[in-house]
Amino acid sequence: GAVVSQHPSRVICKSGTSVKIECRSLDFQATTMFWYRQFPKQSLMLMATSNEGSKATYEQGVEKDKFLINHASLTLSTLTVTSAHPEDSSFYICSARGTGRSPLHFGNGTRLTVT
Amino acid sequence: GENVEQHPSTLSVQEGDSAVIKCTYSDSASNYFPWYKQELGKGPQLIIDIRSNVGEKKDQRIAVTLNKTAKHFSLHITETQPEDSAVYFCAVMNSGNTPLVFGKGTRLSVIA
């Protein structure tokens, strides 16, 4: 079945540094990828919709200059958390969908800890 | 916009019993209803989905029912096993490229 690979699974960084998270669709082409953030014991909160070859669409309240999204190919989207702060510590999850009526599949998430 | 309510927030059942989780939605144009299972430290995994032209779908011990008139759909897990313990999320979508709207999740505990 469809597989979405997310890397890294876990990252610890110092405050002020930037972190890049990769999301790859391994066996299908994903014209659209979604980035979510999840706090402990809470639901998934949509951050942005990433479309291949165009600018991402950010949800209200999500800073586009802080969370940079690049969807340069049909199999790869990246999320860069710039100038990370402790409050950015969270579980970030990407998801991808193929064409037509394909279901949405999720990566295994990235646990970001900013010290 | 779409509003998805999920109940209960927590559910404990004895091994072998059935578990039912229910979601309601607000947008009558919604036409796709997946259920995801999330284990600790992992991303959500699609376990079953249903489209609006179908009233029920079953896959072994898991089934989903949809009532479009009442705008609710339910996940049914029969013969529960300890490995079914996880957080389950319902979601709703109304067109091909719009994001899913998730419920708040149900933490299911299956007690051996």
XYZ file of C-alpha atoms in Angstrom:
227
model
C 0.000 0.000 0.000
C 0.872 3.664 -0.112
C 3.728 4.650 2.133
C 4.705 8.071 3.363
C 8.154 8.400 4.837
C 9.001 11.207 7.224
C 12.491 12.066 8.417
C 13.859 12.566 10.984
C 11.650 10.788 13.495
C 13.154 12.694 16.365
C 15.244 15.847 16.580
C 16.586 17.971 19.397
C 17.878 21.417 18.585
C 18.949 24.536 20.378
C 16.827 27.639 20.513
C 17.461 29.903 17.529
C 18.496 27.197 15.112
C 16.493 25.888 12.152
C 15.272 22.364 11.580
C 14.198 20.752 8.310
C 11.715 17.878 8.189
C 11.283 15.820 5.032
C 8.166 14.060 3.839
C 8.333 11.625 0.941
C 5.703 9.610 -0.831
C 7.477 6.355 -1.621
C 5.246 4.595 -4.125
C 2.948 7.245 -5.489
C 3.026 10.809 -6.741
C 1.538 13.293 -4.327
C 0.282 16.500 -5.854
C -0.870 17.647 -2.433
C 0.742 17.181 0.951
C -0.492 18.441 4.279
C 1.479 19.369 7.372
C -0.029 18.909 10.819
C 1.074 19.678 14.323
C -0.047 17.652 17.317
C 0.281 18.528 20.978
C 0.182 15.779 23.626
C -3.219 14.134 23.958
C -4.734 16.416 21.363
C -5.978 16.090 17.830
C -4.082 16.980 14.694
C -3.999 20.665 13.835
C -3.572 21.501 10.167
C -0.730 23.936 9.599
C -0.559 24.200 5.820
C -1.422 22.624 2.509
C 1.485 22.073 0.174
C 0.911 21.853 -3.572
C 3.653 20.736 -5.914
C 5.112 23.644 -7.840
C 3.215 26.371 -6.057
C 3.198 28.232 -2.784
C 1.802 26.543 0.283
C -1.493 27.644 1.776
C -1.186 28.324 5.480
C -3.930 28.066 8.056
C -4.890 31.076 10.078
C -2.440 31.746 12.860
C 0.437 29.808 11.308
C 3.406 32.017 10.474
C 4.545 31.309 6.945
C 7.948 32.909 7.541
C 8.562 30.674 10.514
C 7.320 27.424 9.007
C 8.756 27.314 5.506
C 7.247 24.710 3.218
C 8.743 23.590 -0.054
C 7.064 21.061 -2.343
C 9.597 20.883 -5.129
C 8.640 17.521 -6.583
C 5.708 15.128 -6.686
C 7.315 12.947 -4.036
C 8.918 15.388 -1.614
C 7.747 18.184 0.641
C 9.849 19.800 3.341
C 8.941 21.800 6.418
C 11.623 24.041 7.888
C 11.089 25.430 11.352
C 13.182 28.591 11.360
C 14.659 30.179 14.478
C 13.063 27.507 16.629
C 11.969 28.293 20.172
C 10.910 25.968 23.001
C 7.240 26.647 22.246
C 7.779 25.112 18.793
C 8.438 21.775 20.469
C 5.741 19.455 19.201
C 4.962 16.409 17.079
C 4.886 17.341 13.383
C 3.178 14.994 10.956
C 2.950 15.127 7.201
C 0.392 13.447 5.007
C 0.097 12.871 1.299
C -2.534 11.929 -1.193
C -2.197 10.634 -4.701
C -4.440 11.549 -7.587
C -8.147 10.983 -7.944
C -9.939 9.387 -4.991
C -6.814 8.176 -3.224
C -6.981 8.103 0.568
C -4.749 10.282 2.685
C -1.752 8.556 4.243
C 0.395 9.865 7.070
C 4.056 9.760 7.870
C 5.200 8.548 11.260
C 5.779 12.037 12.556
C 8.760 14.025 13.816
C 9.167 14.750 17.493
C 10.847 18.165 17.720
C 12.334 19.277 21.020
C 13.801 22.764 21.231
C 16.040 23.362 24.228
C -16.579 25.578 7.952
C -16.889 21.925 8.822
C -17.236 20.971 12.492
C -16.575 17.401 13.620
C -17.580 16.131 17.044
C -16.267 12.789 18.302
C -17.513 10.777 21.287
C -16.534 9.380 23.646
C -13.140 10.899 24.403
C -12.109 7.784 26.315
C -13.427 4.249 26.159
C -12.473 1.163 28.132
C -13.723 -2.270 27.144
C -12.992 -5.821 28.176
C -11.102 -7.946 25.713
C -13.556 -9.631 23.381
C -16.241 -6.984 23.767
C -17.223 -4.511 21.058
C -16.278 -0.848 20.912
C -18.233 1.888 19.167
C -17.032 5.412 18.481
C -19.322 8.004 16.962
C -18.708 11.207 15.025
C -21.060 13.894 13.843
C -20.346 16.517 11.216
C -21.972 19.743 10.120
C -21.389 20.154 6.373
C -23.894 18.156 4.350
C -21.575 18.428 1.317
C -18.960 16.249 3.015
C -18.538 12.984 1.172
C -15.520 11.135 2.534
C -15.204 9.732 6.053
C -11.995 7.936 7.085
C -10.988 6.544 10.451
C -7.420 6.568 11.680
C -5.678 4.662 14.469
C -2.743 6.340 16.175
C -0.392 4.460 18.433
C 1.907 6.239 20.843
C 4.696 8.135 19.090
C 3.496 7.245 15.609
C 1.555 8.884 12.827
C -2.114 8.066 12.221
C -2.783 4.916 10.236
C -5.819 4.648 7.981
C -7.906 1.662 9.106
C -11.131 2.078 7.165
C -12.954 4.706 5.162
C -16.360 5.196 3.617
C -17.777 7.440 0.935
C -21.161 9.079 0.941
C -22.694 6.730 -1.613
C -22.321 3.795 0.782
C -24.078 3.202 4.096
C -21.797 0.578 5.608
C -18.398 -0.944 5.019
C -16.744 -3.828 6.796
C -13.194 -5.135 6.971
C -12.814 -8.158 9.244
C -13.389 -6.931 12.825
C -13.789 -3.292 11.822
C -16.868 -1.668 10.322
C -18.009 1.861 9.626
C -21.607 2.983 9.248
C -22.747 6.266 7.760
C -26.049 8.067 8.188
C -25.978 11.010 5.786
C -29.393 12.280 6.792
C -28.401 12.565 10.431
C -24.826 13.512 9.517
C -23.116 10.964 11.691
C -20.866 7.983 11.193
C -19.560 5.367 13.567
C -16.627 3.012 13.939
C -17.400 -0.465 15.233
C -14.669 -2.808 16.459
C -15.783 -6.310 17.371
C -13.926 -8.953 19.393
C -11.526 -6.334 20.685
C -7.955 -7.295 21.456
C -5.320 -5.536 23.597
C -3.501 -4.463 20.427
C -6.567 -2.440 19.465
C -5.673 -0.057 22.311
C -4.805 3.281 20.702
C -6.260 6.682 19.908
C -8.808 6.658 17.114
C -9.629 9.732 15.033
C -12.514 10.242 12.689
C -12.161 12.709 9.856
C -14.326 14.365 7.237
C -13.627 15.788 3.804
C -15.837 17.299 1.129
C -13.734 17.453 -2.005
C -10.620 15.966 -3.501
C -7.990 18.468 -2.466
C -9.422 19.974 0.679
C -7.794 19.004 3.970
C -9.359 16.501 6.301
C -11.096 17.895 9.366
C -10.425 15.673 12.352
C -12.383 14.852 15.438
C -10.658 15.241 18.790
C -9.926 11.564 19.135
C -10.994 8.654 21.326
C -8.542 6.857 23.544
C -9.535 3.198 23.494
C -8.217 0.862 26.154
C -8.851 -2.852 25.793
C -8.423 -4.585 29.107
C -7.184 -8.167 29.025
